[in-house]
mmCIF file of C-alpha atoms and ligand atoms in Angstrom:
data_model
loop_
_atom_site.group_PDB
_atom_site.id
_atom_site.type_symbol
_atom_site.label_atom_id
_atom_site.label_comp_id
_atom_site.label_asym_id
_atom_site.label_seq_id
_atom_site.Cartn_x
_atom_site.Cartn_y
_atom_site.Cartn_z
ATOM 1 C CA UNK A 477 0.000 0.000 0.000
ATOM 2 C CA UNK A 478 1.270 3.536 -0.701
ATOM 3 C CA UNK A 479 2.426 5.202 2.506
ATOM 4 C CA UNK A 480 2.503 8.918 1.603
ATOM 5 C CA UNK A 481 0.488 11.610 3.385
ATOM 6 C CA UNK A 482 -3.290 11.193 2.941
ATOM 7 C CA UNK A 483 -4.376 14.122 0.749
ATOM 8 C CA UNK A 484 -7.928 13.069 -0.088
ATOM 9 C CA UNK A 485 -10.092 11.116 2.319
ATOM 10 C CA UNK A 486 -13.551 10.318 0.994
ATOM 11 C CA UNK A 487 -15.896 8.629 3.448
ATOM 12 C CA UNK A 488 -19.456 7.355 2.975
ATOM 13 C CA UNK A 489 -20.015 9.597 -0.054
ATOM 14 C CA UNK A 490 -23.511 9.260 -1.509
ATOM 15 C CA UNK A 491 -24.962 11.611 -4.113
ATOM 16 C CA UNK A 492 -28.582 11.536 -5.249
ATOM 17 C CA UNK A 493 -30.235 13.875 -7.744
ATOM 18 C CA UNK A 494 -34.023 14.171 -7.502
ATOM 19 C CA UNK A 495 -35.480 14.485 -11.030
ATOM 20 C CA UNK A 496 -38.994 14.424 -12.462
ATOM 21 C CA UNK A 497 -38.373 10.787 -13.544
ATOM 22 C CA UNK A 498 -37.207 9.675 -10.118
ATOM 23 C CA UNK A 499 -34.113 9.863 -7.932
ATOM 24 C CA UNK A 500 -30.775 9.328 -9.715
ATOM 25 C CA UNK A 501 -28.501 7.353 -7.363
ATOM 26 C CA UNK A 502 -25.268 8.623 -8.867
ATOM 27 C CA UNK A 503 -22.869 7.618 -6.073
ATOM 28 C CA UNK A 504 -23.675 5.193 -3.287
ATOM 29 C CA UNK A 505 -21.578 4.954 -0.114
ATOM 30 C CA UNK A 506 -18.111 5.416 -1.555
ATOM 31 C CA UNK A 507 -15.014 5.501 0.674
ATOM 32 C CA UNK A 508 -11.373 5.768 -0.370
ATOM 33 C CA UNK A 509 -8.137 7.585 0.373
ATOM 34 C CA UNK A 510 -5.596 9.076 -2.013
ATOM 35 C CA UNK A 511 -2.020 9.566 -0.827
ATOM 36 C CA UNK A 512 0.816 11.779 -1.939
ATOM 37 C CA UNK A 513 3.001 9.970 -4.454
ATOM 38 C CA UNK A 514 0.337 7.593 -5.778
ATOM 39 C CA UNK A 515 -1.865 7.454 -8.836
ATOM 40 C CA UNK A 516 -5.350 6.375 -7.813
ATOM 41 C CA UNK A 517 -7.272 5.002 -10.779
ATOM 42 C CA UNK A 518 -11.079 5.146 -10.828
ATOM 43 C CA UNK A 519 -12.414 2.964 -13.612
ATOM 44 C CA UNK A 520 -15.942 2.264 -14.780
ATOM 45 C CA UNK A 521 -18.280 2.248 -17.748
ATOM 46 C CA UNK A 522 -20.241 5.406 -18.451
ATOM 47 C CA UNK A 523 -22.970 5.821 -15.851
ATOM 48 C CA UNK A 524 -20.844 4.160 -13.154
ATOM 49 C CA UNK A 525 -20.665 7.324 -11.033
ATOM 50 C CA UNK A 526 -17.019 8.171 -11.671
ATOM 51 C CA UNK A 527 -17.770 11.626 -13.116
ATOM 52 C CA UNK A 528 -19.938 12.612 -10.138
ATOM 53 C CA UNK A 529 -17.160 11.383 -7.835
ATOM 54 C CA UNK A 530 -14.816 13.668 -9.768
ATOM 55 C CA UNK A 531 -17.183 16.629 -9.260
ATOM 56 C CA UNK A 532 -17.238 15.900 -5.515
ATOM 57 C CA UNK A 533 -13.421 15.949 -5.409
ATOM 58 C CA UNK A 534 -13.443 19.273 -7.212
ATOM 59 C CA UNK A 535 -16.052 20.640 -4.819
ATOM 60 C CA UNK A 536 -18.351 21.216 -7.784
ATOM 61 C CA UNK A 537 -21.455 19.456 -6.508
ATOM 62 C CA UNK A 538 -24.325 21.820 -6.001
ATOM 63 C CA UNK A 539 -25.953 21.045 -2.657
ATOM 64 C CA UNK A 540 -29.201 22.643 -3.845
ATOM 65 C CA UNK A 541 -29.459 20.229 -6.804
ATOM 66 C CA UNK A 542 -28.143 17.108 -5.097
ATOM 67 C CA UNK A 543 -28.641 15.264 -1.830
ATOM 68 C CA UNK A 544 -25.145 14.620 -0.571
ATOM 69 C CA UNK A 545 -24.046 12.502 2.367
ATOM 70 C CA UNK A 546 -20.564 11.768 3.634
ATOM 71 C CA UNK A 547 -17.365 13.759 3.534
ATOM 72 C CA UNK A 548 -14.591 14.477 1.015
ATOM 73 C CA UNK A 549 -11.666 15.771 3.048
ATOM 74 C CA UNK A 550 -8.750 17.484 1.347
ATOM 75 C CA UNK A 551 -5.878 17.789 3.835
ATOM 76 C CA UNK A 552 -8.472 17.600 6.590
ATOM 77 C CA UNK A 553 -10.919 20.181 5.169
ATOM 78 C CA UNK A 554 -14.280 19.042 3.781
ATOM 79 C CA UNK A 555 -14.673 20.014 0.126
ATOM 80 C CA UNK A 556 -18.406 19.356 0.368
ATOM 81 C CA UNK A 557 -19.102 21.994 3.010
ATOM 82 C CA UNK A 558 -16.348 24.533 2.371
ATOM 83 C CA UNK A 559 -17.318 28.165 1.655
ATOM 84 C CA UNK A 560 -17.267 28.914 -2.117
ATOM 85 C CA UNK A 561 -14.380 31.424 -1.828
ATOM 86 C CA UNK A 562 -12.085 28.934 -0.105
ATOM 87 C CA UNK A 563 -13.062 26.276 -2.611
ATOM 88 C CA UNK A 564 -12.191 28.535 -5.557
ATOM 89 C CA UNK A 565 -8.781 29.196 -4.016
ATOM 90 C CA UNK A 566 -8.088 25.483 -3.602
ATOM 91 C CA UNK A 567 -9.405 24.502 -7.019
ATOM 92 C CA UNK A 568 -6.832 25.230 -9.669
ATOM 93 C CA UNK A 569 -4.092 25.896 -7.121
ATOM 94 C CA UNK A 570 -4.006 22.981 -4.672
ATOM 95 C CA UNK A 571 -6.256 20.642 -6.653
ATOM 96 C CA UNK A 572 -5.671 20.950 -10.384
ATOM 97 C CA UNK A 573 -7.440 19.236 -13.252
ATOM 98 C CA UNK A 574 -6.820 18.050 -16.765
ATOM 99 C CA UNK A 575 -9.501 16.889 -19.185
ATOM 100 C CA UNK A 576 -9.975 14.919 -22.373
ATOM 101 C CA UNK A 577 -10.249 18.147 -24.376
ATOM 102 C CA UNK A 578 -7.370 20.646 -23.951
ATOM 103 C CA UNK A 579 -9.634 23.430 -25.211
ATOM 104 C CA UNK A 580 -11.544 23.053 -21.930
ATOM 105 C CA UNK A 581 -8.477 24.804 -20.403
ATOM 106 C CA UNK A 582 -6.779 26.568 -23.305
ATOM 107 C CA UNK A 583 -8.577 29.416 -25.030
ATOM 108 C CA UNK A 584 -8.006 29.123 -28.804
ATOM 109 C CA UNK A 585 -7.749 32.918 -29.264
ATOM 110 C CA UNK A 586 -4.899 33.595 -26.803
ATOM 111 C CA UNK A 587 -1.241 32.635 -26.923
ATOM 112 C CA UNK A 588 -0.365 29.623 -24.765
ATOM 113 C CA UNK A 589 2.257 31.601 -22.843
ATOM 114 C CA UNK A 590 -0.117 34.461 -22.034
ATOM 115 C CA UNK A 591 -2.683 31.994 -20.694
ATOM 116 C CA UNK A 592 -0.086 30.360 -18.449
ATOM 117 C CA UNK A 593 1.077 33.743 -17.155
ATOM 118 C CA UNK A 594 -2.482 34.843 -16.408
ATOM 119 C CA UNK A 595 -3.182 31.557 -14.605
ATOM 120 C CA UNK A 596 -0.217 32.206 -12.292
ATOM 121 C CA UNK A 597 -1.141 35.854 -11.700
ATOM 122 C CA UNK A 598 -4.766 34.956 -10.922
ATOM 123 C CA UNK A 599 -3.518 33.154 -7.804
ATOM 124 C CA UNK A 600 -0.190 34.826 -6.962
ATOM 125 C CA UNK A 601 1.021 38.427 -6.942
ATOM 126 C CA UNK A 602 4.139 38.094 -9.059
ATOM 127 C CA UNK A 603 5.587 40.354 -11.772
ATOM 128 C CA UNK A 604 4.734 39.316 -15.321
ATOM 129 C CA UNK A 605 8.342 38.560 -16.248
ATOM 130 C CA UNK A 606 8.746 36.227 -13.264
ATOM 131 C CA UNK A 607 5.471 34.456 -14.126
ATOM 132 C CA UNK A 608 6.652 34.053 -17.737
ATOM 133 C CA UNK A 609 9.919 32.440 -16.605
ATOM 134 C CA UNK A 610 7.994 30.051 -14.379
ATOM 135 C CA UNK A 611 5.647 29.188 -17.297
ATOM 136 C CA UNK A 612 8.585 28.481 -19.629
ATOM 137 C CA UNK A 613 10.148 26.246 -16.963
ATOM 138 C CA UNK A 614 6.959 24.234 -16.642
ATOM 139 C CA UNK A 615 6.536 23.986 -20.434
ATOM 140 C CA UNK A 616 10.050 22.539 -20.536
ATOM 141 C CA UNK A 617 9.219 20.165 -17.668
ATOM 142 C CA UNK A 618 6.278 18.690 -19.605
ATOM 143 C CA UNK A 619 8.423 18.150 -22.686
ATOM 144 C CA UNK A 620 7.442 21.045 -24.984
ATOM 145 C CA UNK A 621 10.413 21.448 -27.345
ATOM 146 C CA UNK A 622 11.985 24.949 -27.559
ATOM 147 C CA UNK A 623 9.643 26.188 -24.815
ATOM 148 C CA UNK A 624 10.824 29.806 -25.016
ATOM 149 C CA UNK A 625 9.744 29.969 -28.663
ATOM 150 C CA UNK A 626 6.600 27.851 -28.325
ATOM 151 C CA UNK A 627 5.527 30.077 -25.421
ATOM 152 C CA UNK A 628 4.358 32.605 -28.016
ATOM 153 C CA UNK A 629 2.307 30.125 -30.102
ATOM 154 C CA UNK A 630 -1.472 29.862 -30.188
ATOM 155 C CA UNK A 631 -2.999 26.492 -29.159
ATOM 156 C CA UNK A 632 -3.853 25.587 -32.783
ATOM 157 C CA UNK A 633 -0.129 25.770 -33.618
ATOM 158 C CA UNK A 634 0.480 22.859 -31.222
ATOM 159 C CA UNK A 635 -0.126 19.202 -32.149
ATOM 160 C CA UNK A 636 -2.806 17.272 -30.197
ATOM 161 C CA UNK A 637 -0.175 15.725 -27.924
ATOM 162 C CA UNK A 638 1.502 19.113 -27.324
ATOM 163 C CA UNK A 639 -1.841 20.692 -26.399
ATOM 164 C CA UNK A 640 -2.308 17.921 -23.870
ATOM 165 C CA UNK A 641 1.182 18.664 -22.513
ATOM 166 C CA UNK A 642 0.368 22.394 -22.353
ATOM 167 C CA UNK A 643 -2.783 21.589 -20.382
ATOM 168 C CA UNK A 644 -0.714 19.508 -17.951
ATOM 169 C CA UNK A 645 1.693 22.467 -17.689
ATOM 170 C CA UNK A 646 -1.272 24.727 -16.874
ATOM 171 C CA UNK A 647 -2.320 22.319 -14.126
ATOM 172 C CA UNK A 648 1.180 22.161 -12.611
ATOM 173 C CA UNK A 649 1.936 25.898 -12.669
ATOM 174 C CA UNK A 650 0.902 26.552 -9.089
ATOM 175 C CA UNK A 651 2.476 23.454 -7.546
ATOM 176 C CA UNK A 652 -0.758 21.584 -6.716
ATOM 177 C CA UNK A 653 -0.933 18.684 -4.265
ATOM 178 C CA UNK A 654 -3.478 16.728 -6.307
ATOM 179 C CA UNK A 655 -3.924 16.416 -10.055
ATOM 180 C CA UNK A 656 -7.287 15.088 -11.233
ATOM 181 C CA UNK A 657 -7.079 13.676 -14.753
ATOM 182 C CA UNK A 658 -10.483 12.925 -16.301
ATOM 183 C CA UNK A 659 -10.154 10.678 -19.369
ATOM 184 C CA UNK A 660 -6.912 12.516 -20.278
ATOM 185 C CA UNK A 661 -5.954 10.246 -23.161
ATOM 186 C CA UNK A 662 -9.280 9.172 -24.647
ATOM 187 C CA UNK A 663 -9.059 11.412 -27.731
ATOM 188 C CA UNK A 664 -5.407 10.604 -28.499
ATOM 189 C CA UNK A 665 -3.898 7.962 -30.741
ATOM 190 C CA UNK A 666 -2.173 5.043 -29.052
ATOM 191 C CA UNK A 667 1.405 6.348 -29.341
ATOM 192 C CA UNK A 668 0.597 9.812 -27.998
ATOM 193 C CA UNK A 669 -1.587 8.206 -25.298
ATOM 194 C CA UNK A 670 1.425 6.219 -24.041
ATOM 195 C CA UNK A 671 3.569 9.387 -24.020
ATOM 196 C CA UNK A 672 0.974 11.358 -22.037
ATOM 197 C CA UNK A 673 0.548 8.540 -19.476
ATOM 198 C CA UNK A 674 4.315 8.400 -19.103
ATOM 199 C CA UNK A 675 4.378 12.179 -18.633
ATOM 200 C CA UNK A 676 1.646 12.055 -15.962
ATOM 201 C CA UNK A 677 3.643 9.379 -14.155
ATOM 202 C CA UNK A 678 6.845 11.430 -14.406
ATOM 203 C CA UNK A 679 5.331 14.717 -13.188
ATOM 204 C CA UNK A 680 3.685 12.845 -10.297
ATOM 205 C CA UNK A 681 7.171 11.850 -9.124
ATOM 206 C CA UNK A 682 8.959 15.122 -9.956
ATOM 207 C CA UNK A 683 6.297 17.353 -8.423
ATOM 208 C CA UNK A 684 5.576 14.877 -5.570
ATOM 209 C CA UNK A 685 1.819 15.017 -6.006
ATOM 210 C CA UNK A 686 -1.103 12.578 -5.993
ATOM 211 C CA UNK A 687 -2.915 11.831 -9.241
ATOM 212 C CA UNK A 688 -6.555 10.753 -9.476
ATOM 213 C CA UNK A 689 -6.997 9.162 -12.876
ATOM 214 C CA UNK A 690 -10.604 8.734 -14.013
ATOM 215 C CA UNK A 691 -11.176 6.533 -17.030
ATOM 216 C CA UNK A 692 -13.430 3.962 -18.685
ATOM 217 C CA UNK A 693 -10.300 2.130 -19.853
ATOM 218 C CA UNK A 694 -8.878 -0.526 -17.549
ATOM 219 C CA UNK A 695 -5.801 -0.681 -19.807
ATOM 220 C CA UNK A 696 -4.980 2.949 -18.926
ATOM 221 C CA UNK A 697 -5.070 2.388 -15.160
ATOM 222 C CA UNK A 698 -3.031 -0.804 -15.638
ATOM 223 C CA UNK A 699 -0.242 1.388 -17.058
ATOM 224 C CA UNK A 700 0.136 3.949 -14.307
ATOM 225 C CA UNK A 701 -2.077 3.476 -11.230
ATOM 226 C CA UNK A 702 -0.785 2.110 -7.935
ATOM 227 C CA UNK A 703 -4.296 1.738 -6.520
ATOM 228 C CA UNK A 704 -7.426 0.935 -8.517
ATOM 229 C CA UNK A 705 -11.111 1.325 -7.731
ATOM 230 C CA UNK A 706 -13.625 -0.376 -10.031
ATOM 231 C CA UNK A 707 -17.042 1.300 -10.002
ATOM 232 C CA UNK A 708 -20.409 0.021 -11.187
ATOM 233 C CA UNK A 709 -23.849 1.612 -10.793
ATOM 234 C CA UNK A 710 -22.462 4.262 -8.448
ATOM 235 C CA UNK A 711 -20.783 1.771 -6.115
ATOM 236 C CA UNK A 712 -17.292 0.456 -5.580
ATOM 237 C CA UNK A 713 -17.161 -3.176 -6.689
ATOM 238 C CA UNK A 714 -13.471 -3.791 -6.071
ATOM 239 C CA UNK A 715 -10.557 -1.719 -4.839
ATOM 240 C CA UNK A 716 -6.944 -2.420 -4.052
ATOM 241 C CA UNK A 717 -3.313 -2.304 -5.115
ATOM 242 C CA UNK A 718 -2.946 -2.635 -8.889
ATOM 243 C CA UNK A 719 -1.022 -5.917 -8.660
ATOM 244 C CA UNK A 720 -3.858 -7.454 -6.648
ATOM 245 C CA UNK A 721 -6.737 -6.136 -8.742
ATOM 246 C CA UNK A 722 -5.083 -7.183 -12.015
ATOM 247 C CA UNK A 723 -3.239 -10.278 -10.744
ATOM 248 C CA UNK A 724 -5.832 -11.754 -8.388
ATOM 249 C CA UNK A 725 -9.122 -10.014 -9.170
ATOM 250 C CA UNK A 726 -11.923 -10.952 -6.788
ATOM 251 C CA UNK A 727 -15.087 -9.563 -8.353
ATOM 252 C CA UNK A 728 -17.004 -11.018 -11.327
ATOM 253 C CA UNK A 729 -17.458 -7.522 -12.790
ATOM 254 C CA UNK A 730 -13.678 -6.967 -12.745
ATOM 255 C CA UNK A 731 -13.246 -10.399 -14.357
ATOM 256 C CA UNK A 732 -15.578 -9.303 -17.141
ATOM 257 C CA UNK A 733 -13.700 -6.024 -17.639
ATOM 258 C CA UNK A 734 -10.343 -7.807 -17.741
ATOM 259 C CA UNK A 735 -11.615 -10.237 -20.365
ATOM 260 C CA UNK A 736 -12.793 -7.370 -22.515
ATOM 261 C CA UNK A 737 -9.450 -5.531 -22.839
ATOM 262 C CA UNK A 738 -6.447 -6.573 -24.967
ATOM 263 C CA UNK A 739 -3.538 -8.131 -23.023
ATOM 264 C CA UNK A 740 -0.264 -7.364 -24.733
ATOM 265 C CA UNK A 741 1.612 -9.738 -22.410
ATOM 266 C CA UNK A 742 -0.591 -12.754 -23.180
ATOM 267 C CA UNK A 743 -1.131 -14.737 -26.339
ATOM 268 C CA UNK A 744 -4.785 -13.820 -26.169
ATOM 269 C CA UNK A 745 -6.438 -12.006 -29.028
ATOM 270 C CA UNK A 746 -10.085 -12.840 -28.388
ATOM 271 C CA UNK A 747 -11.988 -10.258 -26.363
ATOM 272 C CA UNK A 748 -15.196 -11.136 -24.572
ATOM 273 C CA UNK A 749 -17.531 -8.204 -23.910
ATOM 274 C CA UNK A 750 -19.703 -8.283 -20.789
ATOM 275 C CA UNK A 751 -23.239 -9.148 -21.827
ATOM 276 C CA UNK A 752 -25.967 -6.578 -21.261
ATOM 277 C CA UNK A 753 -25.677 -2.913 -20.337
ATOM 278 C CA UNK A 754 -25.181 -0.996 -17.075
ATOM 279 C CA UNK A 755 -28.465 -0.193 -15.300
ATOM 280 C CA UNK A 756 -30.215 3.159 -15.177
ATOM 281 C CA UNK A 757 -29.151 4.937 -12.005
ATOM 282 C CA UNK A 758 -32.832 5.634 -11.317
ATOM 283 C CA UNK A 759 -33.637 1.903 -11.283
ATOM 284 C CA UNK A 760 -30.560 0.309 -9.751
ATOM 285 C CA UNK A 761 -31.258 -3.444 -9.363
ATOM 286 C CA UNK A 762 -31.787 -4.593 -5.761
ATOM 287 C CA UNK A 763 -29.140 -6.698 -4.022
ATOM 288 C CA UNK A 764 -25.934 -6.726 -6.044
ATOM 289 C CA UNK A 765 -26.402 -4.154 -8.848
ATOM 290 C CA UNK A 766 -24.383 -6.375 -11.215
ATOM 291 C CA UNK A 767 -26.636 -9.425 -10.745
ATOM 292 C CA UNK A 768 -28.643 -9.094 -14.006
ATOM 293 C CA UNK A 769 -25.351 -9.379 -15.955
ATOM 294 C CA UNK A 770 -23.447 -11.728 -13.679
ATOM 295 C CA UNK A 771 -23.001 -15.334 -14.910
ATOM 296 C CA UNK A 772 -22.283 -16.471 -11.318
ATOM 297 C CA UNK A 773 -25.331 -15.031 -9.546
ATOM 298 C CA UNK A 774 -26.997 -17.287 -7.008
ATOM 299 C CA UNK A 775 -29.483 -17.223 -4.083
ATOM 300 C CA UNK A 776 -28.909 -13.925 -2.282
ATOM 301 C CA UNK A 777 -27.593 -11.880 -5.221
ATOM 302 C CA UNK A 778 -30.874 -10.267 -6.275
ATOM 303 C CA UNK A 779 -32.036 -9.679 -2.671
ATOM 304 C CA UNK A 780 -29.167 -8.802 -0.398
ATOM 305 C CA UNK A 781 -26.635 -6.060 -0.973
ATOM 306 C CA UNK A 782 -23.107 -7.506 -0.681
ATOM 307 C CA UNK A 783 -20.979 -5.699 1.858
ATOM 308 C CA UNK A 784 -17.854 -3.936 0.571
ATOM 309 C CA UNK A 785 -15.169 -5.543 2.730
ATOM 310 C CA UNK A 786 -11.396 -5.631 2.941
ATOM 311 C CA UNK A 787 -10.173 -9.162 2.173
ATOM 312 C CA UNK A 788 -6.625 -8.377 3.324
ATOM 313 C CA UNK A 789 -3.818 -6.044 2.282
ATOM 314 C CA UNK A 790 -6.195 -3.250 1.334
ATOM 315 C CA UNK A 791 -7.884 -5.424 -1.318
ATOM 316 C CA UNK A 792 -11.633 -4.935 -0.901
ATOM 317 C CA UNK A 793 -14.668 -6.055 -2.877
ATOM 318 C CA UNK A 794 -18.437 -6.531 -2.707
ATOM 319 C CA UNK A 795 -19.609 -9.987 -3.766
ATOM 320 C CA UNK A 796 -21.515 -12.802 -2.029
ATOM 321 C CA UNK A 797 -19.277 -15.589 -3.380
ATOM 322 C CA UNK A 798 -16.879 -17.166 -0.873
ATOM 323 C CA UNK A 799 -13.106 -16.782 -1.266
ATOM 324 C CA UNK A 800 -12.808 -20.442 -2.402
ATOM 325 C CA UNK A 801 -15.597 -20.077 -4.944
ATOM 326 C CA UNK A 802 -13.919 -16.972 -6.369
ATOM 327 C CA UNK A 803 -10.558 -18.682 -6.673
ATOM 328 C CA UNK A 804 -12.073 -21.649 -8.500
ATOM 329 C CA UNK A 805 -14.307 -19.579 -10.785
ATOM 330 C CA UNK A 806 -11.540 -17.157 -11.771
ATOM 331 C CA UNK A 807 -9.169 -20.048 -12.547
ATOM 332 C CA UNK A 808 -11.869 -21.730 -14.676
ATOM 333 C CA UNK A 809 -12.616 -18.499 -16.536
ATOM 334 C CA UNK A 810 -8.956 -17.886 -17.259
ATOM 335 C CA UNK A 811 -8.545 -21.415 -18.600
ATOM 336 C CA UNK A 812 -11.655 -21.148 -20.775
ATOM 337 C CA UNK A 813 -10.629 -17.729 -22.027
ATOM 338 C CA UNK A 814 -7.118 -18.840 -22.965
ATOM 339 C CA UNK A 815 -8.392 -22.028 -24.632
ATOM 340 C CA UNK A 816 -10.889 -20.053 -26.722
ATOM 341 C CA UNK A 817 -8.149 -17.715 -27.926
ATOM 342 C CA UNK A 818 -5.708 -20.302 -29.290
HETATM 343 FE FE1 SF4 B 641 -22.323 -11.907 -9.142
HETATM 344 FE FE2 SF4 B 641 -23.683 -12.291 -6.882
HETATM 345 FE FE3 SF4 B 641 -21.140 -11.580 -6.781
HETATM 346 FE FE4 SF4 B 641 -22.978 -9.855 -7.598
HETATM 347 S S1 SF4 B 641 -22.810 -10.755 -5.564
HETATM 348 S S2 SF4 B 641 -21.026 -10.219 -8.517
HETATM 349 S S3 SF4 B 641 -24.378 -11.189 -8.709
HETATM 350 S S4 SF4 B 641 -21.975 -13.506 -7.622
#
C-alpha cells in the first residue's frame, strides 16, 4: 500500500439527484483515500458514477441540486461543506485538473504563454516577467520542445499531444498537491496516449503530487495506477493495489472487464464483452447491482446487498461468493478464455 500523506479522504459519499423521472442514485456509499506519491485510478463504464465522484473531489457538486451525504476531506478540510471562496482558491491551485479536451483549459484565441502567465497571476502576486519564466520552466518540464519559442504560439499551432502537454503544464503551474485527470488520453492515438501517461507518471514523481486518474479504460489504469477502484452503478465493486486487482481479481465484474481488454503480455487475441448494459441509475437493481449481468449469480444476489469488505492487504470487494468459490471460478474463466483464444 502507498504510505505517503493522505491528501484526499472520501468517506461514505452518496450523491442523489431528484429528477422528475425519479431519484438518480449517482454515487452510493463510496469511501477511499488518495495519498501523496500515488496514482489512484477510478475505472468504470459510463454511468458508473465516476464523473460525479470527480465533481465531488473538485467541490463542484451543487448542494441545492443534489442530496449529498458523507465527507470528502482534502488535507483535513471538507470540500463538500467549504465556503465557495475557499473552494475557488483550492481549485486550480491545490487541486488541479486536466480533461480529455485541452480546449476546456486553453482558449483558442490567446497565446499559450499568455494563458499560463495569467493563470499564475490569478492566484499569486508576481511580476509578469517572473510568471513568464515560471511558465517556460513548466513547459520545458512537460516536454514542450523549444519552450521559449513555443511560449508565443497559439494552441492551434500545437499538435494534439503538445496541447495535452500544455494543459498539464497549466495544471502544474501553481504546484498543486493533487492532479485530477479525467479521461486525459481518450481522444489521443495510441502512441501519444502512451507518451501522455508516461508524462503524468513522471510529473507525479517530480512534483511529488497525488494523481486521481478517471477513465473507462482498464488498460490505462493498468499502465500507471498504484491503486485501482472499479465502479459500477455508483458503487465500488473492487478496490486495491494494482497488482492485486489485475493479478488476483476478486469480483465477477472486474473479471468481465479484464476479459474485454487486450492483453499485450498474453497470447490472447479474443476479447469477450460483458453481456448486457449498465443499469439506469434511477432503477438500480436490488441486491448486487451487477446481478442481471453476472453469470455467477446465485441465491442472495438479487435480494441482499453484498458488503464492501477488505479481504486483506487493502484489497476490498463486494460480492456474495466465498473466497474459495472466487478462486475456483476465476481459474476456470482464465482457462476457458485462454483455450478459446488459441
Ligand atoms: Fe455476481 Fe452475486 Fe457476486 Fe454480484 S454478488 S457479482 S451477482 S456472484
